[in-house]
PDB file of C-alpha atoms and ligand atoms in Angstrom:
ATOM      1  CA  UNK A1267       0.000   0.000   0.000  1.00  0.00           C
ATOM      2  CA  UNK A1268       1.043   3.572  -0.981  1.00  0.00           C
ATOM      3  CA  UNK A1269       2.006   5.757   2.146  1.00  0.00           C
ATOM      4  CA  UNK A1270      -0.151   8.662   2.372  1.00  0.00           C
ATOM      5  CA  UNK A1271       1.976  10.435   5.252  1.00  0.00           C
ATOM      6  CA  UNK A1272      -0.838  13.844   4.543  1.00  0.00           C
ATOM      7  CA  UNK A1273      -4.141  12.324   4.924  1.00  0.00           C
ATOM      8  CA  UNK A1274      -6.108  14.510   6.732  1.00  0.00           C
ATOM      9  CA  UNK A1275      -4.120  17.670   6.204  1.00  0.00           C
ATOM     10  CA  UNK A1276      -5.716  20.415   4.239  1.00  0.00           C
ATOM     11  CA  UNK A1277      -3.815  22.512   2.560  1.00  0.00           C
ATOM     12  CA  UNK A1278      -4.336  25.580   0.340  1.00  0.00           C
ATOM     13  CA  UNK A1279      -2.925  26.782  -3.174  1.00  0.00           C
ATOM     14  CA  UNK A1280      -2.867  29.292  -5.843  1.00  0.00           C
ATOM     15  CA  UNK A1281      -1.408  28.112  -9.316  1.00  0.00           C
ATOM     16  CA  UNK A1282      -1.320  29.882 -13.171  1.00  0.00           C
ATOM     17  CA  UNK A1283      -1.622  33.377 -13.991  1.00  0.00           C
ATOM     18  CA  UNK A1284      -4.373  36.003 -13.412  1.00  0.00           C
ATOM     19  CA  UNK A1285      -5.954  38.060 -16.079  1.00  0.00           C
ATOM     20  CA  UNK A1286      -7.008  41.602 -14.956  1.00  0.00           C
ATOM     21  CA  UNK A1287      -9.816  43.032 -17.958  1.00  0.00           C
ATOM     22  CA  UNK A1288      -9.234  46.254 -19.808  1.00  0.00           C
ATOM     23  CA  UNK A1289     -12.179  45.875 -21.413  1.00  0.00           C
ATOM     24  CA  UNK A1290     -14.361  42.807 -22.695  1.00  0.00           C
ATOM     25  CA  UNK A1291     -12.205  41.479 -24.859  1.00  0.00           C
ATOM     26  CA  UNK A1292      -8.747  42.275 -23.698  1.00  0.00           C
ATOM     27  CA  UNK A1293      -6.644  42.075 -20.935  1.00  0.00           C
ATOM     28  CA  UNK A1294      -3.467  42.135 -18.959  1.00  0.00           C
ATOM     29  CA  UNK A1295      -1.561  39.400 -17.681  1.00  0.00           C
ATOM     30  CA  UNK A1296       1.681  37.795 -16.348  1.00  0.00           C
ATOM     31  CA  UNK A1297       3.630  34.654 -18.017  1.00  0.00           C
ATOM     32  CA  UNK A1298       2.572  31.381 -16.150  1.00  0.00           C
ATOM     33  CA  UNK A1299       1.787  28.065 -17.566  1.00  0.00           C
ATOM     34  CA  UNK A1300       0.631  26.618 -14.140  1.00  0.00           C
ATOM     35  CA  UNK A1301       2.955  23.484 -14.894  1.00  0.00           C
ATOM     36  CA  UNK A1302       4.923  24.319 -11.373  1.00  0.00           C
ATOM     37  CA  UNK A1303       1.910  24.630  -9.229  1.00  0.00           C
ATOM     38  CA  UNK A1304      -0.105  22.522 -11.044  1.00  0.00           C
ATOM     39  CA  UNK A1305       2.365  19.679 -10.236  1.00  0.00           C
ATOM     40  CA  UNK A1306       2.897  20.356  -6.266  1.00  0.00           C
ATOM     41  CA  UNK A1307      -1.282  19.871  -6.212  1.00  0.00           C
ATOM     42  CA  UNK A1308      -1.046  16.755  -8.003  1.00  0.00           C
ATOM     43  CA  UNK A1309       1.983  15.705  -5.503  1.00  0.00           C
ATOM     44  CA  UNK A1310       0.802  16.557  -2.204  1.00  0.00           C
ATOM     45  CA  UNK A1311      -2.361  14.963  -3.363  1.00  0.00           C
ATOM     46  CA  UNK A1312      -0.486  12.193  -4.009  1.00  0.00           C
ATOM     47  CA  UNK A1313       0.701  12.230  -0.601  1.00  0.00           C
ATOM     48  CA  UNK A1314      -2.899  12.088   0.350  1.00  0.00           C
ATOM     49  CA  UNK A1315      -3.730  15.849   1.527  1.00  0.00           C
ATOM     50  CA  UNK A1316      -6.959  17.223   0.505  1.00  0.00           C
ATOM     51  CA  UNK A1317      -5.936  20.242  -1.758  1.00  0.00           C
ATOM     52  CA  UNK A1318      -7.996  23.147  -2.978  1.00  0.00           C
ATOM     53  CA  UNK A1319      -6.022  24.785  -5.758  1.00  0.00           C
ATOM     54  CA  UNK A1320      -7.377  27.960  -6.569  1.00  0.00           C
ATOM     55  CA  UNK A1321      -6.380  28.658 -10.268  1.00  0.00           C
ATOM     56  CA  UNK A1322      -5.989  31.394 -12.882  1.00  0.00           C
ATOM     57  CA  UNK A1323      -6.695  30.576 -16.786  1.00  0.00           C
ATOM     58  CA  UNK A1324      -3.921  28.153 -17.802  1.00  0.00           C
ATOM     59  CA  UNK A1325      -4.170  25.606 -20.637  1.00  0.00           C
ATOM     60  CA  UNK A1326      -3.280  22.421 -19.034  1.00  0.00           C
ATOM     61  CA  UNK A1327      -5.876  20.081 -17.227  1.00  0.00           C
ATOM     62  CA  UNK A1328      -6.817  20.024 -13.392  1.00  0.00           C
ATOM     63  CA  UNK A1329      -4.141  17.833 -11.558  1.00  0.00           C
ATOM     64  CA  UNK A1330      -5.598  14.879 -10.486  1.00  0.00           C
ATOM     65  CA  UNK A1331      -7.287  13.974  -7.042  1.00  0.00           C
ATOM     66  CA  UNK A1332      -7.245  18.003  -6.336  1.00  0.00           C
ATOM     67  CA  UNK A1333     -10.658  19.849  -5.741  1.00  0.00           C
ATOM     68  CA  UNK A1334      -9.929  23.262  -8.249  1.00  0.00           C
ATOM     69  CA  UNK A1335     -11.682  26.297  -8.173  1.00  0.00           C
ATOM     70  CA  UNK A1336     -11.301  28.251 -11.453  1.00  0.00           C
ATOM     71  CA  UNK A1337     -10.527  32.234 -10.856  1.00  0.00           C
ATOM     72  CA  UNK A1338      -9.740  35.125 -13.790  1.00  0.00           C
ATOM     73  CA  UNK A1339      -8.516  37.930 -11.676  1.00  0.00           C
ATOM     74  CA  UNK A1340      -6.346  38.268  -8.164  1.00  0.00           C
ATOM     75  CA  UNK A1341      -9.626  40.019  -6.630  1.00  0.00           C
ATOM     76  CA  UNK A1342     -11.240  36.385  -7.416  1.00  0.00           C
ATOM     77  CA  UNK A1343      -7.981  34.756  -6.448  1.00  0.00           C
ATOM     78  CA  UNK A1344      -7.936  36.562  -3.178  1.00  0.00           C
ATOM     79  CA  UNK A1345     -11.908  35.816  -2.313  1.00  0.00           C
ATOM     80  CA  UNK A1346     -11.109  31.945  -2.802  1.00  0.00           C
ATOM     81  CA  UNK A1347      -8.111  31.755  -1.067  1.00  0.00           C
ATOM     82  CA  UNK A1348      -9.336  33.685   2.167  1.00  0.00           C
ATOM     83  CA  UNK A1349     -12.607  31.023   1.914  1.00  0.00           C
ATOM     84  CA  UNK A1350     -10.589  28.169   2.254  1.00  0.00           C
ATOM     85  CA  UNK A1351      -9.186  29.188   5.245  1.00  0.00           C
ATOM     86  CA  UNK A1352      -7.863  28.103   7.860  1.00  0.00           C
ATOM     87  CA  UNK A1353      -5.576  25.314   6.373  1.00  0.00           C
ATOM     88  CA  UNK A1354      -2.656  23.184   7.590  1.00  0.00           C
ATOM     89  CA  UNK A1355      -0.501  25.067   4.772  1.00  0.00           C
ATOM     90  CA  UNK A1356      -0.732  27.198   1.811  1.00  0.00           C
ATOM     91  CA  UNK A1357       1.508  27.156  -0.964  1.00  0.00           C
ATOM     92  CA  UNK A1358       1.002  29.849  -3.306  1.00  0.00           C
ATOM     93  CA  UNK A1359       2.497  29.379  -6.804  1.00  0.00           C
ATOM     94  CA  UNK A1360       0.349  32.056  -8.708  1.00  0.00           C
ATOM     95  CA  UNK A1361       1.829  34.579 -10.674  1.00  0.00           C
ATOM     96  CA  UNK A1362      -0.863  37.561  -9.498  1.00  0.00           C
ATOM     97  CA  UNK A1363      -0.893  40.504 -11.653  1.00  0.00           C
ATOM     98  CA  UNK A1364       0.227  43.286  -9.514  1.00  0.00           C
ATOM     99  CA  UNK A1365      -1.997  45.638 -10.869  1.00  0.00           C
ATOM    100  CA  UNK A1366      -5.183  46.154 -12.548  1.00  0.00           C
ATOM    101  CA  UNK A1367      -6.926  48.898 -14.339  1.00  0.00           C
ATOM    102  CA  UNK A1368      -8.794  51.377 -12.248  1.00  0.00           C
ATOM    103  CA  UNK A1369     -11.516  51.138 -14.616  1.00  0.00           C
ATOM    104  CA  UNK A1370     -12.770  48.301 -16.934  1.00  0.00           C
ATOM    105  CA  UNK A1371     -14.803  49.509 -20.234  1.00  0.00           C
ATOM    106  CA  UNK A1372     -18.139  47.729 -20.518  1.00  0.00           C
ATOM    107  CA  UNK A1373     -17.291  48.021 -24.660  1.00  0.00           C
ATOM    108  CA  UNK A1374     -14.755  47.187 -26.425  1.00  0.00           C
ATOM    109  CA  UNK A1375     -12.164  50.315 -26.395  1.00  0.00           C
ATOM    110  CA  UNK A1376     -12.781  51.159 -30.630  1.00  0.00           C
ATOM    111  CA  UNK A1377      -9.802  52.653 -32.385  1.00  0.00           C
ATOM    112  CA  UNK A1378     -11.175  55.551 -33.976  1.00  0.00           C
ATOM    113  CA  UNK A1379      -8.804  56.996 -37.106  1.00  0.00           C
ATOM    114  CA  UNK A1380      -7.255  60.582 -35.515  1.00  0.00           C
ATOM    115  CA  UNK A1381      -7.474  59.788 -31.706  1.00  0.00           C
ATOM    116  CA  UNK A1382      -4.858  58.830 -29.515  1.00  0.00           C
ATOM    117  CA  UNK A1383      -3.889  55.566 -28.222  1.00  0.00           C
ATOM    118  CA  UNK A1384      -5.843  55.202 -24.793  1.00  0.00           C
ATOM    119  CA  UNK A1385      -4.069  55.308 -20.853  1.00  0.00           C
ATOM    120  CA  UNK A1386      -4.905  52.971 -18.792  1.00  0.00           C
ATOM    121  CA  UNK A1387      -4.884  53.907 -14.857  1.00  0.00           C
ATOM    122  CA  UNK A1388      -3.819  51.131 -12.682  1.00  0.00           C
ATOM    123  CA  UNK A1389      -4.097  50.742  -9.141  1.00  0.00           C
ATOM    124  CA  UNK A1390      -3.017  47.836  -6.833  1.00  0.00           C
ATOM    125  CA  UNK A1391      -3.797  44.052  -6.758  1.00  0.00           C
ATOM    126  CA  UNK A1392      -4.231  42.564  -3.108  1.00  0.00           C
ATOM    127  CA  UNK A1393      -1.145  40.593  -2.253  1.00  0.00           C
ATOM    128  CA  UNK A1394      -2.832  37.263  -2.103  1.00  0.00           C
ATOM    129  CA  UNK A1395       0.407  35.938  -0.361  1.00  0.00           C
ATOM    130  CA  UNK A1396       0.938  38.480   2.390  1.00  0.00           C
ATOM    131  CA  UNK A1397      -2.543  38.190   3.589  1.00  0.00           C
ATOM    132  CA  UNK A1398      -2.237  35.208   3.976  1.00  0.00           C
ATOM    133  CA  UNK A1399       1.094  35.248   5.972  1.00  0.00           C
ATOM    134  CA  UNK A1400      -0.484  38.109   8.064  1.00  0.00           C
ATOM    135  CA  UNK A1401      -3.764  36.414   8.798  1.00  0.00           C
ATOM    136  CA  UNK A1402      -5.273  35.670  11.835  1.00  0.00           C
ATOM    137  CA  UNK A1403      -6.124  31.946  10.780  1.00  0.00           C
ATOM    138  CA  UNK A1404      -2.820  32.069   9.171  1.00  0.00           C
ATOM    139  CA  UNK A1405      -1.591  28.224   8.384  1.00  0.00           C
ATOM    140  CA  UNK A1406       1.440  26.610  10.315  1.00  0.00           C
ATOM    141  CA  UNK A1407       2.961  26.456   6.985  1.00  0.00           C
ATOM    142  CA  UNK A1408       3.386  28.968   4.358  1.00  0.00           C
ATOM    143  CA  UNK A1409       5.171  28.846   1.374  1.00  0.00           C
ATOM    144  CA  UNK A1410       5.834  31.727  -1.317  1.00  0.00           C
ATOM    145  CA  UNK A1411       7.629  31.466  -4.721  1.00  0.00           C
ATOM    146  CA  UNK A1412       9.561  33.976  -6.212  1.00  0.00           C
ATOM    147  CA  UNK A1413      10.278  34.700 -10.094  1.00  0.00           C
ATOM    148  CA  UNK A1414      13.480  36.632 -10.100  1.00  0.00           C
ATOM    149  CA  UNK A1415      15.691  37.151 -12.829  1.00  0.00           C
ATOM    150  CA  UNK A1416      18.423  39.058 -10.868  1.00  0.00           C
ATOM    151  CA  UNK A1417      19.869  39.143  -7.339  1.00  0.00           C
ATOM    152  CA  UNK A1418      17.410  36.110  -6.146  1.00  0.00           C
ATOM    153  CA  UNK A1419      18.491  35.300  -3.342  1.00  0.00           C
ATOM    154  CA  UNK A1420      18.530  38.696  -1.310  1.00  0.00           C
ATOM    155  CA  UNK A1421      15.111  39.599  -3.232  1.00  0.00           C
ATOM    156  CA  UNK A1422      13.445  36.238  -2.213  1.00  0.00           C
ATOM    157  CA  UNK A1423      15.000  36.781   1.682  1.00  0.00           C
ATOM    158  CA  UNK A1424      13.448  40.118   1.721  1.00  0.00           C
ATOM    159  CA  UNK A1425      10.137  38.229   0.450  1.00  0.00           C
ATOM    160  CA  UNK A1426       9.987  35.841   3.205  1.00  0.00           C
ATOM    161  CA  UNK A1427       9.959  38.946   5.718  1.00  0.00           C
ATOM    162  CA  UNK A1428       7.252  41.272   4.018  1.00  0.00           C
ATOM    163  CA  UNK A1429       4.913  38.524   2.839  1.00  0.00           C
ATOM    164  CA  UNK A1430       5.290  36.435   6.285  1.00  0.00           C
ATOM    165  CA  UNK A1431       6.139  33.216   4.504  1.00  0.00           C
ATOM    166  CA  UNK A1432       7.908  30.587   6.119  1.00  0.00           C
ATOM    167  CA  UNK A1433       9.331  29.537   3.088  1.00  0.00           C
ATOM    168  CA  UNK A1434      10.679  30.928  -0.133  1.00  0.00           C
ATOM    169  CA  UNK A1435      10.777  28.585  -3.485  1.00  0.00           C
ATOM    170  CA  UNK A1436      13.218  31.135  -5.239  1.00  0.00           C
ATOM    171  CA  UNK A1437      13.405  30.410  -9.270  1.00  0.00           C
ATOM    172  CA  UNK A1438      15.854  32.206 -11.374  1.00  0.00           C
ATOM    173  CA  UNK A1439      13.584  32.586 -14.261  1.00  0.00           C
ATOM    174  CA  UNK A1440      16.227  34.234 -16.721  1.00  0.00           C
ATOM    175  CA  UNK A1441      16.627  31.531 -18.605  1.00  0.00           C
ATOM    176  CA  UNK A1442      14.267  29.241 -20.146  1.00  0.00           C
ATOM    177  CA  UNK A1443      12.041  27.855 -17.096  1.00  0.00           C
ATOM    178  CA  UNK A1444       8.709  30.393 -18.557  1.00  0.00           C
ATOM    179  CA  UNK A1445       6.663  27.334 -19.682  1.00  0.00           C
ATOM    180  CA  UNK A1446       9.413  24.958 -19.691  1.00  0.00           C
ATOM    181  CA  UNK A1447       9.476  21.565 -18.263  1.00  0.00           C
ATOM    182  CA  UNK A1448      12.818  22.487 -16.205  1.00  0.00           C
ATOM    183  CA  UNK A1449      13.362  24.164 -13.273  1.00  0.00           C
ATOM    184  CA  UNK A1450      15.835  25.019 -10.773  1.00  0.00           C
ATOM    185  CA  UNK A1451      14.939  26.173  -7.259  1.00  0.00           C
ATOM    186  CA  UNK A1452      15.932  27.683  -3.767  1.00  0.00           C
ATOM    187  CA  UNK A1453      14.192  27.332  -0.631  1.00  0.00           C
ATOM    188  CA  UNK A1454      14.912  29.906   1.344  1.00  0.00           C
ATOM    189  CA  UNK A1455      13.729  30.170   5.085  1.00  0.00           C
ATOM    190  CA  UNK A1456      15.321  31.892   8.648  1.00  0.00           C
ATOM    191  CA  UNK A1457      16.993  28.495   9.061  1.00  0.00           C
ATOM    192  CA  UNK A1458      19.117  28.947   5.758  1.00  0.00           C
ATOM    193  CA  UNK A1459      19.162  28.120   1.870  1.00  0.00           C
ATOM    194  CA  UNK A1460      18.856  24.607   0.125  1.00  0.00           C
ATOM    195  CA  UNK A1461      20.164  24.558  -3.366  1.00  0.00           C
ATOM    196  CA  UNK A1462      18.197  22.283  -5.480  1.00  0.00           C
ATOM    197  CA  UNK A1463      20.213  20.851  -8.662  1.00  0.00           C
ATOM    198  CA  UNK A1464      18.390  21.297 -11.954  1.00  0.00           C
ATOM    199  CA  UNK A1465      15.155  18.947 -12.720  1.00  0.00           C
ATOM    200  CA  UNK A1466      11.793  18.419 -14.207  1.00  0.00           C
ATOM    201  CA  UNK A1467       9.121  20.697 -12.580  1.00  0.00           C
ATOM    202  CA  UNK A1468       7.434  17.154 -11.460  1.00  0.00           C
ATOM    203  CA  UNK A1469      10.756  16.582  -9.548  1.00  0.00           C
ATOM    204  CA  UNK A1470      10.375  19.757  -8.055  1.00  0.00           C
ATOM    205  CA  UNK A1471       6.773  18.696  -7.387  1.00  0.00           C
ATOM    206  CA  UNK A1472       7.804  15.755  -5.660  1.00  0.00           C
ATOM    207  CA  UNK A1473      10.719  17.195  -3.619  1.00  0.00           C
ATOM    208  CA  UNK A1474       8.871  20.029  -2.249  1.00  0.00           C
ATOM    209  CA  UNK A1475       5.838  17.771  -1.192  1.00  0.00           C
ATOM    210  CA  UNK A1476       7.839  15.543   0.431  1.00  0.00           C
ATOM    211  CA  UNK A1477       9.904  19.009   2.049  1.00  0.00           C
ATOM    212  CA  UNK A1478       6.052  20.036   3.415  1.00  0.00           C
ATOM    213  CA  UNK A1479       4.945  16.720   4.620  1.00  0.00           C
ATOM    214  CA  UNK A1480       8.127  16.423   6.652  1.00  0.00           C
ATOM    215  CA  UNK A1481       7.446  19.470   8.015  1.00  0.00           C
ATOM    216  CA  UNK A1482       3.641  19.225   8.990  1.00  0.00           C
ATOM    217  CA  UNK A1483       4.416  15.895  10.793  1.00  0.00           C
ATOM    218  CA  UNK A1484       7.551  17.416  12.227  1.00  0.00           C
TER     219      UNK A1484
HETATM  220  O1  C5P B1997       6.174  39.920  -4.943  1.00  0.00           O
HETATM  221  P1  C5P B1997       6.198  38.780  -5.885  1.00  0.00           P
HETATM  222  O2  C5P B1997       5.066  38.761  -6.867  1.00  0.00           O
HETATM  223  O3  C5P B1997       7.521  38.556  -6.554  1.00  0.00           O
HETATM  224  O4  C5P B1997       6.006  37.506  -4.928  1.00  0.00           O
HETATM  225  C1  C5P B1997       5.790  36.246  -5.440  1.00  0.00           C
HETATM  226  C2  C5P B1997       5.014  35.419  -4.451  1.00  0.00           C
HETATM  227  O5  C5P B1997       3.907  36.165  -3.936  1.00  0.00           O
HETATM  228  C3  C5P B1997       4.380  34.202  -5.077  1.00  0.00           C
HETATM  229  O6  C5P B1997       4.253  33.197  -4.093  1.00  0.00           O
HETATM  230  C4  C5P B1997       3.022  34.717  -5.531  1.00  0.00           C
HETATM  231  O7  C5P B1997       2.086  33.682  -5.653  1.00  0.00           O
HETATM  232  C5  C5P B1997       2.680  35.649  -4.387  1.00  0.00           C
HETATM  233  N1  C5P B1997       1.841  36.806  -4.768  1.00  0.00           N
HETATM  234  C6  C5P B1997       0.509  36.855  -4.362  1.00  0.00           C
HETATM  235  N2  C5P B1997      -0.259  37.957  -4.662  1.00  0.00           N
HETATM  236  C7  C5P B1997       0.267  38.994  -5.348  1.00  0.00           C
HETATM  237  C8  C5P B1997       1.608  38.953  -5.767  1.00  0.00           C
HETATM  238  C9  C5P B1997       2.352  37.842  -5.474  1.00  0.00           C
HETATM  239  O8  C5P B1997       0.042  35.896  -3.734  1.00  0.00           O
HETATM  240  N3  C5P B1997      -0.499  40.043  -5.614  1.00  0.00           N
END
């Protein structure tokens, strides 16, 4: 029989990008596949947790044996997430948008010949992450991920702090990892750094769940 070391641990996620509307038909967006987070769900699943994965729009199918809850913006994302609290951990893998338009159009924005390209006003996306760090039913666990593609380490150690994370996946993304199958990681936390050689993002998947379950039967 398999060992299922996180049976009866909850535990809460955010995978995939989010898409913030301009207008009906357009909008802004960061890069993210969802392959990363998308593969920790399936893992700790594995493991037997009961995971709710709250995902942005992503082109790859739900991870099996997860219960998914299908967002489009980090408002959304941020609703869902704070619902499925409290948790035994959250892992959040999404790549919010940091900003959205102050207002969206009800029409489509027309380009009219003569007039001007339009400016869009932003204002500020909730930090999904730090809210949840900072939370009153805040989770024993809490894991972050950071994208950088320069000075990672001391950007993901300054992460940790702000966003109250316990732990930061740090992911040099200079290279090729944006909707690869490869990936190379950090976890960074106030104990230290673990250097993780290169591997498949279901590698990663596996490590890290394994990492978590050590740590939530610790
Ligand atoms: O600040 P930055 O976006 O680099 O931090 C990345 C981490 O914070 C990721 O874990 C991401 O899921 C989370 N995050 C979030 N809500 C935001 C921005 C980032 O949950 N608005």
């Amino acid at each position: 029989p398999k060992a299922r070391p996180l049976a009866g641990k909850t535990i809460v996620m955010t995978s995939g990008p989010t898409h913030e509307p301009i207008d009906p038909v357009r909008y802004i967006a960061n890069r993210s596949s969802g392959k990363q987070g998308h593969a920790i769900a399936a893992a700790l699943a594995r493991l037997g947790a009961s995971v709710h994965l709250v995902s942005g729009p992503v082109n790859i199918p739900d991870p099996e044996g997860v219960h998914v809850i299908h967002v489009e913006t980090a408002r959304e994302m941020n609703a869902a997430v704070e619902q499925l609290l409290p948790a035994d951990a959250a892992v959040m893998v999404a790549a919010v948008a940091d900003w959205r338009t102050a207002n969206t159009a009800d029409q489509k924005i027309k380009k009219k010949p003569g007039e001007s390209a339009p400016t869009l006003s932003m204002v500020e996306n909730p930090d999904i992450l730090a809210g949840v760090g900072h939370s009153p039913k805040r989770p024993g666990l809490v894991v972050g991920f950071a994208a950088e593609t320069e000075n990672v380490q001391e950007n993901a150690l300054r992460k940790l702090e702000r966003k109250g994370a316990d732990w930061i996946v740090a992911n040099d993304v200079s290279g090729d990892v944006m909707g690869g199958d490869n990936n190379r990681v950090r976890i960074l936390s106030r104990d230290g750094i673990e250097e993780w050689p290169q591997m498949s993002k279901d590698q990663v998947a596996e490590r890290l769940a394994e990492k978590i379950a050590a740590r939530l039967l610790a």
